[in-house]
Tab-separated table of C-alpha atoms and ligand atoms in Angstrom:
chain	number	residue	atom	x	y	z
B	137	MET	CA	-40.521	118.323	140.217
B	138	LEU	CA	-37.039	117.668	141.555
B	139	ARG	CA	-37.398	115.480	144.585
B	140	ASN	CA	-34.797	113.408	147.022
B	141	VAL	CA	-36.032	109.391	145.527
B	142	PHE	CA	-35.840	108.207	148.620
B	143	SER	CA	-36.596	111.286	151.438
B	144	PRO	CA	-37.921	114.141	149.651
B	145	ALA	CA	-37.642	116.170	152.963
B	146	LEU	CA	-34.174	116.257	151.598
B	147	ILE	CA	-34.528	118.986	148.618
B	148	LYS	CA	-34.127	122.571	149.906
B	149	PRO	CA	-34.641	125.983	148.596
B	150	LEU	CA	-31.274	126.915	146.517
B	151	THR	CA	-30.778	129.757	149.510
B	152	ALA	CA	-31.529	127.871	152.026
B	153	ALA	CA	-28.737	124.469	151.027
B	154	LYS	CA	-25.611	127.034	150.644
B	155	ALA	CA	-25.859	126.708	154.126
B	156	ALA	CA	-26.153	122.696	154.358
B	157	PRO	CA	-23.125	121.095	155.142
B	158	MET	CA	-23.659	118.279	153.269
B	159	ALA	CA	-22.789	118.297	149.183
B	160	THR	CA	-24.711	120.419	147.309
B	161	ARG	CA	-26.018	120.106	144.166
B	162	ALA	CA	-27.358	122.826	142.044
B	163	PHE	CA	-30.051	122.376	139.215
B	164	SER	CA	-31.402	124.798	136.736
B	165	THR	CA	-35.101	124.726	138.605
B	166	GLY	CA	-34.351	126.756	141.913
B	167	PHE	CA	-34.060	124.119	143.661
B	168	VAL	CA	-30.351	122.265	145.551
B	169	LEU	CA	-30.768	118.420	145.696
B	170	ARG	CA	-28.703	117.345	148.978
B	171	GLN	CA	-26.213	114.093	148.313
B	172	ALA	CA	-28.923	111.188	148.064
B	173	ASP	CA	-29.793	109.116	151.672
B	174	ALA	CA	-30.929	105.855	150.950
B	175	GLY	CA	-32.408	104.685	153.869
B	176	ASN	CA	-30.724	107.516	156.295
B	177	THR	CA	-27.139	106.647	154.244
B	178	ALA	CA	-25.998	108.767	153.070
B	179	TYR	CA	-23.317	108.677	149.854
B	180	SER	CA	-20.150	110.205	148.805
B	181	HIS	CA	-20.213	110.027	145.993
B	182	ILE	CA	-23.074	109.654	143.964
B	183	LEU	CA	-25.834	111.989	143.880
B	184	THR	CA	-29.497	110.618	143.110
B	185	GLU	CA	-33.003	112.343	142.016
B	186	THR	CA	-36.449	110.936	141.010
B	187	ARG	CA	-38.087	112.884	137.534
B	188	GLY	CA	-41.515	111.156	137.875
B	189	LYS	CA	-40.805	107.817	137.729
B	190	VAL	CA	-37.481	107.081	136.761
B	191	GLY	CA	-34.807	107.209	138.668
B	192	LEU	CA	-31.269	109.255	138.070
B	193	ILE	CA	-28.217	108.137	139.604
B	194	THR	CA	-25.344	110.771	138.699
B	195	LEU	CA	-21.772	109.374	139.412
B	196	ASN	CA	-20.276	112.677	141.685
B	197	ARG	CA	-16.071	112.035	142.471
B	198	PRO	CA	-15.232	115.143	139.685
B	199	LYS	CA	-11.553	115.555	140.666
B	200	ALA	CA	-11.086	112.277	140.166
B	201	LEU	CA	-13.344	112.118	136.757
B	202	ASN	CA	-15.422	109.676	138.218
B	203	ALA	CA	-12.741	106.777	139.228
B	204	LEU	CA	-14.834	104.318	140.059
B	205	CYS	CA	-13.551	103.690	143.633
B	206	ASN	CA	-14.409	100.685	145.635
B	207	ASP	CA	-17.031	103.041	148.172
B	208	LEU	CA	-19.003	104.608	144.734
B	209	PHE	CA	-19.850	101.006	142.550
B	210	THR	CA	-21.186	100.208	146.312
B	211	GLU	CA	-23.413	103.467	146.191
B	212	VAL	CA	-23.773	102.467	142.972
B	213	ASN	CA	-25.746	99.168	143.559
B	214	ASP	CA	-27.372	99.527	146.704
B	215	ALA	CA	-29.480	102.839	144.637
B	216	LEU	CA	-29.274	100.343	142.009
B	217	ARG	CA	-31.418	98.128	144.354
B	218	LYS	CA	-33.587	100.534	145.792
B	219	TYR	CA	-34.495	101.682	141.910
B	220	ASP	CA	-35.376	98.093	141.981
B	221	ASN	CA	-37.541	97.224	144.784
B	222	ASP	CA	-39.307	100.792	144.874
B	223	SER	CA	-42.819	100.716	143.030
B	224	ASN	CA	-43.038	104.116	141.600
B	225	ILE	CA	-40.228	103.560	139.830
B	226	GLY	CA	-39.645	102.206	136.116
B	227	ALA	CA	-36.639	103.241	134.969
B	228	VAL	CA	-32.903	104.295	135.688
B	229	VAL	CA	-30.720	106.346	134.560
B	230	ILE	CA	-26.562	106.565	135.620
B	231	THR	CA	-24.957	110.070	133.726
B	232	GLY	CA	-21.448	111.172	134.562
B	233	SER	CA	-20.284	114.634	134.005
B	234	GLN	CA	-19.611	116.547	131.083
B	235	LYS	CA	-16.237	115.618	131.185
B	236	ALA	CA	-16.413	112.107	132.115
B	237	PHE	CA	-18.722	109.463	133.021
B	238	ALA	CA	-16.186	107.040	134.705
B	239	ALA	CA	-12.046	107.842	133.919
B	240	GLY	CA	-12.182	103.388	134.445
B	241	ALA	CA	-11.813	102.183	137.886
B	242	ASP	CA	-9.650	104.601	140.466
B	243	ILE	CA	-6.251	103.195	139.518
B	244	LYS	CA	-4.649	105.253	142.269
B	245	GLU	CA	-6.962	102.670	145.186
B	246	MET	CA	-5.393	99.082	143.330
B	247	LYS	CA	-1.993	100.064	142.277
B	248	ASP	CA	-0.621	97.665	145.655
B	249	ASN	CA	-2.628	95.147	145.681
B	250	SER	CA	-1.772	91.633	145.152
B	251	PHE	CA	-2.286	88.639	143.329
B	252	ILE	CA	-4.339	86.466	146.493
B	253	GLU	CA	-5.803	89.845	147.790
B	254	THR	CA	-7.585	90.274	145.130
B	255	TYR	CA	-8.677	86.929	144.123
B	256	LYS	CA	-9.092	85.792	147.766
B	257	THR	CA	-11.725	88.648	147.844
B	258	ASP	CA	-12.688	88.924	144.456
B	259	PHE	CA	-11.890	92.065	143.654
B	260	LEU	CA	-14.422	93.945	142.050
B	261	GLY	CA	-16.734	90.934	141.527
B	262	HIS	CA	-19.208	92.879	143.465
B	263	TRP	CA	-19.726	95.276	140.384
B	264	ALA	CA	-21.281	92.747	138.424
B	265	GLU	CA	-25.071	92.620	141.703
B	266	MET	CA	-26.258	95.302	138.423
B	267	THR	CA	-26.712	93.234	136.630
B	268	SER	CA	-29.282	90.956	138.483
B	269	ILE	CA	-31.239	93.811	138.543
B	270	LYS	CA	-34.219	93.784	137.044
B	271	LYS	CA	-35.372	97.113	136.069
B	272	PRO	CA	-33.830	98.446	132.632
B	273	ILE	CA	-31.234	100.692	133.050
B	274	LEU	CA	-29.098	103.480	130.753
B	275	ALA	CA	-26.423	104.768	130.665
B	276	ALA	CA	-25.978	108.445	129.275
B	277	VAL	CA	-22.449	108.987	128.248
B	278	ASN	CA	-21.218	112.087	128.475
B	279	GLY	CA	-16.778	112.001	127.901
B	280	TYR	CA	-14.821	109.567	129.023
B	281	ALA	CA	-16.436	106.700	129.927
B	282	LEU	CA	-12.427	104.259	130.312
B	283	GLY	CA	-11.520	100.897	131.085
B	284	GLY	CA	-14.199	100.071	133.870
B	285	GLY	CA	-16.436	103.420	132.912
B	286	CYS	CA	-16.603	102.005	129.150
B	287	GLU	CA	-17.591	98.538	131.045
B	288	LEU	CA	-20.167	100.422	133.750
B	289	ALA	CA	-22.088	102.095	130.293
B	290	MET	CA	-22.052	98.514	129.292
B	291	MET	CA	-23.424	96.528	131.928
B	292	CYS	CA	-26.084	99.144	131.762
B	293	ASP	CA	-29.147	98.272	129.159
B	294	ILE	CA	-29.210	101.124	126.626
B	295	ILE	CA	-26.261	103.422	126.162
B	296	TYR	CA	-26.815	107.491	124.537
B	297	ALA	CA	-23.343	109.136	124.005
B	298	GLY	CA	-23.597	112.913	124.035
B	299	GLU	CA	-21.275	114.263	121.309
B	300	LYS	CA	-18.097	113.747	122.764
B	301	ALA	CA	-18.230	110.835	124.058
B	302	VAL	CA	-15.233	108.989	124.426
B	303	PHE	CA	-15.276	105.132	124.680
B	304	GLY	CA	-11.822	103.133	125.773
B	305	GLN	CA	-10.001	100.615	127.534
B	306	PRO	CA	-7.023	101.896	128.172
B	307	GLU	CA	-6.116	98.687	131.095
B	308	ILE	CA	-2.890	96.971	129.046
B	309	LYS	CA	-1.187	100.111	129.307
B	310	LEU	CA	-1.030	99.915	132.765
B	311	GLY	CA	0.040	96.691	132.902
B	312	VAL	CA	-3.703	94.136	133.427
B	313	ILE	CA	-6.733	93.992	130.530
B	314	PRO	CA	-10.316	94.634	131.519
B	315	GLY	CA	-12.279	93.131	134.444
B	316	ALA	CA	-15.260	93.345	134.502
B	317	GLY	CA	-16.572	93.281	130.817
B	318	GLY	CA	-14.215	94.820	128.628
B	319	THR	CA	-12.939	91.598	126.579
B	320	GLN	CA	-17.266	90.287	126.380
B	321	ARG	CA	-19.406	92.025	126.156
B	322	LEU	CA	-17.338	94.490	124.275
B	323	VAL	CA	-16.794	92.567	121.434
B	324	LYS	CA	-20.697	91.573	121.605
B	325	ALA	CA	-20.986	94.854	120.390
B	326	VAL	CA	-18.929	96.472	118.177
B	327	GLY	CA	-16.745	93.360	116.849
B	328	LYS	CA	-13.740	91.116	117.433
B	329	SER	CA	-12.041	93.095	115.241
B	330	LYS	CA	-12.529	96.785	116.916
B	331	ALA	CA	-12.515	95.054	120.338
B	332	MET	CA	-9.012	93.025	119.949
B	333	GLU	CA	-7.903	96.531	118.682
B	334	MET	CA	-9.329	98.473	121.414
B	335	VAL	CA	-7.950	96.673	124.000
B	336	LEU	CA	-4.330	94.998	122.706
B	337	THR	CA	-3.380	98.550	121.710
B	338	GLY	CA	-5.594	100.418	125.106
B	339	SER	CA	-5.732	103.550	122.492
B	340	VAL	CA	-7.838	102.861	119.594
B	341	ASN	CA	-11.111	105.148	121.305
B	342	LEU	CA	-13.876	105.150	120.236
B	343	ASN	CA	-15.241	109.206	119.776
B	344	ALA	CA	-19.013	108.873	119.770
B	345	GLN	CA	-20.105	109.010	116.431
B	346	GLU	CA	-17.736	105.027	115.551
B	347	ALA	CA	-19.454	103.934	119.025
B	348	LEU	CA	-23.057	104.909	117.376
B	349	ALA	CA	-21.471	103.470	114.098
B	350	ALA	CA	-20.375	100.122	115.640
B	351	GLY	CA	-23.403	99.568	117.405
B	352	LEU	CA	-22.235	100.181	120.945
B	353	VAL	CA	-24.538	103.022	121.182
B	354	SER	CA	-28.661	103.282	119.736
B	355	LYS	CA	-28.569	107.561	119.692
B	356	ILE	CA	-25.572	110.536	120.216
B	357	VAL	CA	-27.417	113.990	121.377
B	358	PRO	CA	-26.227	117.072	122.137
B	359	ILE	CA	-23.528	117.448	125.255
B	360	GLU	CA	-25.888	119.404	127.438
B	361	GLU	CA	-29.551	117.786	126.228
B	362	LEU	CA	-28.155	114.632	126.915
B	363	VAL	CA	-29.759	113.091	130.446
B	364	ASP	CA	-32.575	114.671	129.260
B	365	GLU	CA	-33.107	112.827	126.304
B	366	THR	CA	-31.954	110.049	128.567
B	367	VAL	CA	-34.625	110.202	130.963
B	368	LYS	CA	-37.620	110.703	128.184
B	369	THR	CA	-36.685	107.338	126.836
B	370	ALA	CA	-36.579	105.567	130.293
B	371	GLU	CA	-39.829	107.161	131.215
B	372	LEU	CA	-40.863	106.416	128.036
B	373	ILE	CA	-39.838	102.417	129.096
B	374	ALA	CA	-41.356	103.416	132.661
B	375	ASN	CA	-44.656	104.212	131.211
B	376	MET	CA	-45.508	100.769	129.843
B	377	GLY	CA	-46.207	98.003	131.647
B	378	GLN	CA	-43.743	96.756	133.664
B	379	PRO	CA	-44.246	92.786	133.721
B	380	SER	CA	-43.596	93.604	130.334
B	381	VAL	CA	-40.713	95.283	130.428
B	382	ALA	CA	-38.743	93.103	133.265
B	383	MET	CA	-39.364	89.777	131.661
B	384	GLY	CA	-38.056	91.954	127.244
B	385	LYS	CA	-34.359	93.430	129.295
B	386	GLU	CA	-34.406	89.376	130.899
B	387	LEU	CA	-34.640	88.079	127.149
B	388	ILE	CA	-32.501	89.724	125.387
B	389	ASN	CA	-29.608	89.873	128.086
B	390	LYS	CA	-30.283	85.497	127.887
B	391	SER	CA	-29.872	85.696	124.550
B	392	PHE	CA	-26.352	86.681	124.765
B	393	GLU	CA	-25.659	83.427	126.986
B	394	ILE	CA	-27.941	80.451	125.973
B	395	PRO	CA	-27.997	79.052	122.532
B	396	LEU	CA	-30.929	80.642	120.091
B	397	SER	CA	-33.181	77.518	120.346
B	398	ALA	CA	-33.634	77.828	123.906
B	399	GLY	CA	-33.883	81.401	124.208
B	400	LEU	CA	-36.530	81.178	121.076
B	401	ARG	CA	-38.413	78.465	124.242
B	402	TRP	CA	-37.808	80.556	126.991
B	403	GLU	CA	-39.175	83.688	124.719
B	404	ARG	CA	-42.433	82.355	123.664
B	405	ILE	CA	-43.623	80.858	127.209
B	406	LEU	CA	-43.054	84.008	128.715
B	407	PHE	CA	-44.860	86.094	125.539
B	408	GLN	CA	-47.709	83.235	126.553
B	409	SER	CA	-47.415	84.046	130.183
B	410	LEU	CA	-47.791	88.080	130.067
B	411	PHE	CA	-51.096	86.535	129.205
B	412	GLY	CA	-51.833	86.030	132.149
B	413	THR	CA	-51.464	90.237	132.804
B	414	ALA	CA	-54.362	92.836	134.061
B	415	ASP	CA	-51.304	95.197	131.752
B	416	GLN	CA	-51.799	92.630	128.513
B	417	LYS	CA	-55.882	93.057	128.279
B	418	GLU	CA	-55.605	96.721	128.956
B	419	GLY	CA	-52.825	96.738	125.617
B	420	MET	CA	-54.835	94.788	123.481
B	421	ASN	CA	-58.318	96.821	124.464
B	422	ALA	CA	-56.638	100.442	124.332
B	423	PHE	CA	-55.406	99.173	121.210
B	424	VAL	CA	-59.248	98.571	119.487
B	425	GLU	CA	-60.148	101.026	121.998
B	426	LYS	CA	-58.350	103.491	119.823
B	427	ARG	CA	-57.542	104.714	123.034
B	428	LYS	CA	-53.617	105.277	125.027
B	429	ALA	CA	-53.168	101.568	127.331
B	430	ASN	CA	-53.294	102.995	130.954
B	431	PHE	CA	-50.792	99.891	132.807
B	432	THR	CA	-50.879	98.841	136.118
B	433	ASN	CA	-47.547	96.088	135.782
B	434	GLN	CA	-50.313	93.443	137.274
Z	190	LIG	C1	-13.095	96.081	136.919
Z	190	LIG	C2	-11.953	96.034	136.253
Z	190	LIG	C3	-10.895	96.332	135.066
Z	190	LIG	C4	-10.644	98.162	134.687
Z	190	LIG	C5	-9.772	98.661	135.231
Z	190	LIG	C6	-9.671	99.809	134.689
Z	190	LIG	O1	-10.291	100.455	134.079
Z	190	LIG	S1	-8.597	100.941	134.639
Z	190	LIG	C7	-8.590	102.229	134.722
Z	190	LIG	C8	-8.502	102.539	132.878
Z	190	LIG	N1	-8.934	104.229	133.295
Z	190	LIG	C9	-7.126	105.013	132.781
Z	190	LIG	O2	-6.189	103.977	131.963
Z	190	LIG	C10	-7.882	106.436	132.316
Z	190	LIG	C11	-6.921	106.667	133.329
Z	190	LIG	N2	-6.693	108.681	133.269
Z	190	LIG	C12	-6.757	109.261	132.121
Z	190	LIG	O3	-5.588	108.064	131.135
Z	190	LIG	C13	-6.889	110.549	132.626
Z	190	LIG	O4	-7.311	110.962	134.001
Z	190	LIG	C14	-7.791	111.216	130.548
Z	190	LIG	C15	-7.401	110.875	129.641
Z	190	LIG	C16	-9.239	110.452	131.754
Z	190	LIG	C17	-8.050	112.755	131.398
Z	190	LIG	O5	-7.269	113.500	131.451
Z	190	LIG	P1	-6.805	115.113	132.116
Z	190	LIG	O6	-5.519	115.263	131.650
Z	190	LIG	O7	-8.022	115.614	131.642
Z	190	LIG	O8	-7.588	114.519	133.667
Z	190	LIG	P2	-5.943	114.294	134.551
Z	190	LIG	O9	-5.249	113.131	134.017
Z	190	LIG	O10	-5.823	115.568	135.052
Z	190	LIG	O11	-7.579	113.227	135.679
Z	190	LIG	C18	-7.616	114.428	137.191
Z	190	LIG	C19	-7.437	113.607	137.969
Z	190	LIG	O12	-7.869	112.397	137.926
Z	190	LIG	C20	-7.608	111.051	138.298
Z	190	LIG	N3	-7.534	109.996	137.726
Z	190	LIG	C21	-8.275	109.993	135.784
Z	190	LIG	N4	-8.847	109.352	136.166
Z	190	LIG	C22	-8.113	108.304	137.079
Z	190	LIG	C23	-7.987	107.155	137.258
Z	190	LIG	N5	-8.756	106.333	136.305
Z	190	LIG	N6	-8.027	106.395	138.738
Z	190	LIG	C24	-7.739	106.881	139.454
Z	190	LIG	N7	-8.063	109.212	139.233
Z	190	LIG	C25	-7.776	109.010	138.171
Z	190	LIG	C26	-6.543	112.298	137.259
Z	190	LIG	O13	-5.313	111.064	138.350
Z	190	LIG	C27	-6.095	113.583	138.058
Z	190	LIG	O14	-6.234	113.544	139.388
Z	190	LIG	P3	-4.891	114.178	140.582
Z	190	LIG	O15	-3.838	113.940	139.032
Z	190	LIG	O16	-5.058	116.119	139.404
Z	190	LIG	O17	-4.472	113.930	141.785
């Protein structure tokens, strides 16, 4: 059943919610989910809901194609932190609309910024907070994932693409360059030549098929099924032993930053450490006893 992750009371039957003053979103279940109230903080630019053990964050600035204004990203980080601290949640999915995952950082908001201002305040530095989230984050990308939108997707751990997804880094056309990983994570995902082409022309985008072929995304899904399919994978992950999941995520991300020998050593130590968990006993005994493992995250 749909419920608000932070406040089950926020779910109201469709008819009752029609009159609600807050922005609402209708689901086919006949329930309406009011914008999330995380710890009494109402979000303005995102919606959150819980599906089983999965937290779902929907970027919700349709008039601006989910342009990532400062407040929107602050809300995303806030919701992610709350999901990370919620023991009932094992993974998070971030999605946008069918037209746009996100059309980039908010150009209108930043166009008059000065260098001194952006440097002093480490403009957009807070975006990177999401990379410290321990639980896996999956991106379900329909439509445009441009500039900061593509970078947001790449800060997630797994990307599924809808059939009409478009990935691009058009910042150069605005007189700037990517500022949240577009020159770094993109290279690792698609290789140097393609990344150069995308970043330096700003005009070469990847469609879903190209993104799949390049390794930027791991699956293409029909548009209507994208969120459900991504949540399904997130649920699969959320039902694994969470210490193993967190360590697996940490190690794969570390592989981008440390030499192979250090990564292999770190991996072996964490692998060995898992023999101190109940989940390891349960997982291996379940295999031997030919039954499904029931992990307790201990
Ligand atoms: C992390 C640091 C580095 C990152 C830097 C960046 O990401 S730089 C950014 C890199 N990204 C880009 O350069 C992509 C910029 N966007 C586009 O090129 C086009 O919007 C499109 C091709 C995505 C869709 O074309 P379409 O004809 O289907 O739709 P439409 O164009 O009519 O848009 C509808 C409304 O949304 C508005 N809006 C859209 N995007 C933004 C935005 N980023 N910002 C603000 N607003 C934005 C648009 O102004 C319009 O509002 P209006 O006028 O109704 O008040």
